[in-house]
Coordinates of C-alpha atoms and ligand atoms in Angstrom, one line a residue:
X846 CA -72.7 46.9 11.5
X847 CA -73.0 50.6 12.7
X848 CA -70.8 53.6 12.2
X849 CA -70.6 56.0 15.3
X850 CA -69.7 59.6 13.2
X851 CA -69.1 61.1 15.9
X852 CA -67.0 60.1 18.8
X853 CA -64.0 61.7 20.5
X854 CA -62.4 58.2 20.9
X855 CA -59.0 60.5 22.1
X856 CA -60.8 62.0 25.5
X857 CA -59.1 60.1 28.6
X858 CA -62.1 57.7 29.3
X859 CA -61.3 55.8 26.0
X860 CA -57.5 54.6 27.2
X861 CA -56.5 52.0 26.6
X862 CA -58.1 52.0 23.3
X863 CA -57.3 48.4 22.2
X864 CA -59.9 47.7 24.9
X865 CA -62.4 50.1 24.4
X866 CA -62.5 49.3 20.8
X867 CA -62.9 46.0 21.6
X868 CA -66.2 46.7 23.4
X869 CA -67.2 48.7 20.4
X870 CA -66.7 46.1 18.0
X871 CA -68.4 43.8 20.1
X872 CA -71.6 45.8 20.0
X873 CA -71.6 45.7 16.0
X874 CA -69.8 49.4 16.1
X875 CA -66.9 49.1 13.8
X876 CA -66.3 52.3 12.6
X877 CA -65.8 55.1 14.4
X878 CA -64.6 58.9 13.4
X879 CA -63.1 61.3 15.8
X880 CA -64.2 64.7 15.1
X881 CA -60.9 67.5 15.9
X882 CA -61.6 69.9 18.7
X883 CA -58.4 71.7 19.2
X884 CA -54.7 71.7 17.4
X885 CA -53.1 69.9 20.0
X886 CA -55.7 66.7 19.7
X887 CA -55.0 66.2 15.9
X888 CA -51.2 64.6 16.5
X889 CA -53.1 61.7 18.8
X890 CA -56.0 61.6 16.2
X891 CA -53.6 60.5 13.2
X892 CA -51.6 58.3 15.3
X893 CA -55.0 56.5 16.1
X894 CA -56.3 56.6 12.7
X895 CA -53.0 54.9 11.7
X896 CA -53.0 52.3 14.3
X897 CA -56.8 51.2 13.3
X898 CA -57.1 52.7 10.1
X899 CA -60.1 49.6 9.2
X900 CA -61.8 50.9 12.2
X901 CA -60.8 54.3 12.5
X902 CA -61.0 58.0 10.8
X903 CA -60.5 61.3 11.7
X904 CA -61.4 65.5 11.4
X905 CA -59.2 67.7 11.9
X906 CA -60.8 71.4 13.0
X907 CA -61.1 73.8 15.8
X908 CA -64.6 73.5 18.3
X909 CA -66.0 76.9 19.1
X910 CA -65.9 75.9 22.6
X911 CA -62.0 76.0 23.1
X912 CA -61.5 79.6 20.8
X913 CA -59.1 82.3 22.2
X914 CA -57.3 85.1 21.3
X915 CA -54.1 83.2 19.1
X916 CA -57.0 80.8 17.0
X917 CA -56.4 82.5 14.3
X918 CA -52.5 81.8 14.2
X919 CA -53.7 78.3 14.4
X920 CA -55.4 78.3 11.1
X921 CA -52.1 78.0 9.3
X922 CA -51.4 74.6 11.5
X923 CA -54.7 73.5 10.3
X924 CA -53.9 74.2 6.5
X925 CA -50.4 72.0 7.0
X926 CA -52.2 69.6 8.8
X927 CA -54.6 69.1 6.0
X928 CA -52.3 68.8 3.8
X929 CA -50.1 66.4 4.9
X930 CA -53.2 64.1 6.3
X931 CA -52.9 60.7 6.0
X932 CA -55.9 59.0 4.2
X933 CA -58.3 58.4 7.6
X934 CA -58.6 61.8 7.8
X935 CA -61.6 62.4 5.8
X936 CA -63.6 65.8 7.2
X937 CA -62.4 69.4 8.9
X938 CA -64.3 69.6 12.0
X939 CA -65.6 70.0 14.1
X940 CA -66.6 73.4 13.9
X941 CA -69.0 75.8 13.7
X942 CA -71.3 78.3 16.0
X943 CA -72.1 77.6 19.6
X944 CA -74.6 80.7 20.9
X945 CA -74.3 79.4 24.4
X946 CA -70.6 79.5 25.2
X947 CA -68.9 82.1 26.2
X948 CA -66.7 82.8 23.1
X949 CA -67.3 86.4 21.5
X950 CA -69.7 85.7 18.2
X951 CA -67.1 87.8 15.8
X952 CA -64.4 85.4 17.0
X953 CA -66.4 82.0 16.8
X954 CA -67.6 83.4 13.0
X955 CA -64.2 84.5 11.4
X956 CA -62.7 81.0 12.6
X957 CA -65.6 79.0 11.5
X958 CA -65.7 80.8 7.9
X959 CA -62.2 80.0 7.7
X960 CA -63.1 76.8 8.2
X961 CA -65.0 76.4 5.5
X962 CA -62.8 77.7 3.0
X963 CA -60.1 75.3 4.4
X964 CA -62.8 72.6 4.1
X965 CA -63.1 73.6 0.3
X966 CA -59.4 74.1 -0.5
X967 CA -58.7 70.5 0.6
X968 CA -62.3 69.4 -0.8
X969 CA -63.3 67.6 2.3
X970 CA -67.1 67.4 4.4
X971 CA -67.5 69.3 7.4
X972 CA -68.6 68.3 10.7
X973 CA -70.8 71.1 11.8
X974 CA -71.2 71.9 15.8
X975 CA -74.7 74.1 15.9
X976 CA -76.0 75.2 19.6
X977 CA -79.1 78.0 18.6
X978 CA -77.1 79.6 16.0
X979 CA -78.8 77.5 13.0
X980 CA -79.9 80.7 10.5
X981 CA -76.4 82.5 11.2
X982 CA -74.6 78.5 10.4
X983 CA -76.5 78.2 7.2
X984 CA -75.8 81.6 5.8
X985 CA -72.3 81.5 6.7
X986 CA -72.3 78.1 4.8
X987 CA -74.2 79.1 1.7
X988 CA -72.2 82.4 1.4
X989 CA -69.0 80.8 1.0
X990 CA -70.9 78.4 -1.6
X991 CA -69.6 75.4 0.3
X992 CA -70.1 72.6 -1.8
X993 CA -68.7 69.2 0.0
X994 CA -71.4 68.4 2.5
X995 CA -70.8 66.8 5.5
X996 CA -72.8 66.1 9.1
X997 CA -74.9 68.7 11.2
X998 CA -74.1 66.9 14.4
X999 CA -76.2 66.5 17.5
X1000 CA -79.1 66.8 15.9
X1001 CA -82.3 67.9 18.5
X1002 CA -85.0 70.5 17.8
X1003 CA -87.3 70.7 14.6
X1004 CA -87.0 69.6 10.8
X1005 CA -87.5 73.1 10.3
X1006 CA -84.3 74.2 11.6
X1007 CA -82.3 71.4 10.0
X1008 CA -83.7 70.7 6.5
X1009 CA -81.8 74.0 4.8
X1010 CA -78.9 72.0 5.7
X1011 CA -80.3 69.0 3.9
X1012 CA -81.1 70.4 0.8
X1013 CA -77.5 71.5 0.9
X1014 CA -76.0 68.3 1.2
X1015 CA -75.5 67.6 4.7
X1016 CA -76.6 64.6 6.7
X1017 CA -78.0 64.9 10.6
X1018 CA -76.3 62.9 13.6
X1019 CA -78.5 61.6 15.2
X1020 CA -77.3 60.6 18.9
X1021 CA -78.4 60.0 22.2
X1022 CA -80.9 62.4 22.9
X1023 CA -83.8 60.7 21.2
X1024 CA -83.5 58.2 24.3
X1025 CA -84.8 60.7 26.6
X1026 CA -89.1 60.5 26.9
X1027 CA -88.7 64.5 27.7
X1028 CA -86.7 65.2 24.2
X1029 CA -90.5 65.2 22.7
X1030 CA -89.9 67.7 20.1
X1031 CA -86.7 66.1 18.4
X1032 CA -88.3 62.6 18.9
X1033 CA -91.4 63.0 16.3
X1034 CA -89.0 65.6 14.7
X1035 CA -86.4 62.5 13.7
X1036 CA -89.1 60.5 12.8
X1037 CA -90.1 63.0 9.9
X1038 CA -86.6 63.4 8.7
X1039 CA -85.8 61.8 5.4
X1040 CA -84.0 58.6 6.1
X1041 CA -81.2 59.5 3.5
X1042 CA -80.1 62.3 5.5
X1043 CA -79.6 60.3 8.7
X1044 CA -76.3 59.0 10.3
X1045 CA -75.7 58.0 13.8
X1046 CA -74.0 59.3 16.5
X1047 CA -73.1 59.0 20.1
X1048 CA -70.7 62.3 21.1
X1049 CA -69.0 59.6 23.4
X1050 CA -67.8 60.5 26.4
X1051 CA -70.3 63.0 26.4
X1052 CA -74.4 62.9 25.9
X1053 CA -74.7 59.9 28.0
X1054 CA -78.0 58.1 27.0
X1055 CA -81.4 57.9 29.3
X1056 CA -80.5 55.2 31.6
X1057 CA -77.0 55.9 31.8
X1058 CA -76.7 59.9 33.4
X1059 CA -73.2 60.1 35.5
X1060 CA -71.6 57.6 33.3
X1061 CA -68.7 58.5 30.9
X1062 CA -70.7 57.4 27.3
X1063 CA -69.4 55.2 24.9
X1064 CA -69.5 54.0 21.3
X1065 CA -70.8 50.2 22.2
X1066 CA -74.1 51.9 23.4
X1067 CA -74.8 52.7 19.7
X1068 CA -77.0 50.4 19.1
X1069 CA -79.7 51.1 21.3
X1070 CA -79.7 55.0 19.4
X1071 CA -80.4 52.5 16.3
X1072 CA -83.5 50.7 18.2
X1073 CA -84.5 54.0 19.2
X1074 CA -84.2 55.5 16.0
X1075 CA -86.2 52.5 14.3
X1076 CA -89.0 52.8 16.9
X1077 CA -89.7 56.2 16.5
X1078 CA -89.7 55.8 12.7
X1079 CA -91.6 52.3 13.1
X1080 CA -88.4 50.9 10.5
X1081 CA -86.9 47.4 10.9
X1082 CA -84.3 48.1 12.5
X1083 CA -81.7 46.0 10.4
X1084 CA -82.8 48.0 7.2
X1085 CA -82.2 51.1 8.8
X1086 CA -79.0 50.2 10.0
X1087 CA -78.1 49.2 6.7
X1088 CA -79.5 52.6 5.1
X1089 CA -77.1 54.3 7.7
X1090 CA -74.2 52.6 7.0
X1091 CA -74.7 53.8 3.6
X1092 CA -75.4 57.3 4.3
X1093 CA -72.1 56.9 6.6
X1094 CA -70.3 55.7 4.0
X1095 CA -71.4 58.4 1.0
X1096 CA -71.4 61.2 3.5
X1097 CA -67.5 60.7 3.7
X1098 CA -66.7 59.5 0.3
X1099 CA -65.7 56.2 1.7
X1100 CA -66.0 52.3 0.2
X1101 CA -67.7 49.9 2.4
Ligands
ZN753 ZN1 -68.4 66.6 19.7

């Protein structure tokens, strides 16, 4: 049994979702959380979470990527939304610092800080989005003495970059990038990783894996991140799995 933490199961290419979960849970994926992006997403996000809520969980947060001028007015949304969550909604996020988008740094940091304090107020994990903003994340994190954890998602790069996060509390997600024979680097890098900081991932619809470029991604290819994973790490692959369903399961204070 895997647990995909990371797929936006509310992007177009998952209707109808009876069906596509179907194909999940065929492929041994039977949990699956939807990371928020944007205020408008986190209506569709609770009504799934309801519908499925043995299969289903959800974040609610704002992605750096979709930040404009009225974000901040959207913070107090977030705050009601929180609070009157249903109990699938288990994270704020996704969220955090993207230093390739083209969303002024001030704006991405006050909303993401905010974040984080909302993320504490509510005592919920965080689902961190990091594109070569790493040191800036972290201090922004360990400044506002966040102490709930959560996942660094999309892991790729070195241990280096992602072990302050560790010590902190935060697992990595690892997804479909470690398919790729070019992704050297992050490939012996996730084979040095400690095993109980690792949860898997697929970013589905996006980060397609090698072998499937042009194709809308999806959770059911899951499984061949795990026989990746287990490869690179030379694990059995059905202890590992079992190790991540764990880490899964802790990461987001959930019984399973
Ligand atoms: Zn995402």
């Amino acid at each position: 049994m895997l647990f995909d933490t990371h797929c936006h199961f509310d992007f177009a290419p998952f209707v109808p979702i009876e069906t596509s979960l179907v194909k999940a849970q065929a492929a041994g994926v039977s949990k699956i959380l939807i990371p928020g992006t944007k205020a408008k997403g986190w209506v569709t996000i609770s009504q799934l979470t309801q519908l499925y809520p043995q299969h289903l969980w959800g974040a609610y947060g704002l992605h750096p990527y979709f930040l404009h001028e009225k974000s901040a007015s959207v913070l107090v949304a977030l705050d009601k939304a929180l609070a009157e969550r249903n109990s699938n909604i288990i994270a704020v996020g996704e969220c955090g610092l993207d230093g390739v988008v083209d969303v002024p740094a001030q704006l991405q940091e006050a909303i993401f800080v905010a974040q984080i304090d909302l993320a504490q107020q509510h005592h919920l994990p965080l689902i961190l989005h990091c594109r070569k903003q790493h040191q800036r994340l972290f201090k922004l994190l360990k400044s506002s003495r966040f102490e709930f954890g959560g996942v660094l998602h999309g892991f790729s790069g070195s241990v280096e970059q992602v072990k302050p996060f560790i010590d902190l509390g935060f697992k990595v997600g690892i997804g479909g990038v470690i398919t790729y024979p070019r992704a050297n680097k992050t490939r012996q890098s996730v084979a040095r990783l400690p095993v109980n900081s690792l949860v898997l991932e697929t970013d589905a619809p996006d980060m397609p894996l090698c072998g499937y470029q042009g194709e809308p991604n999806h959770p059911a290819h899951l499984p061949q991140v795990l026989t990746c994973l287990a490869e690179l790490r030379q694990e059995n692959p059905l202890e590992l799995a079992q190790r991540l369903w764990r880490n899964s399961h802790e990461v987001f204070h959930l019984n399973g």
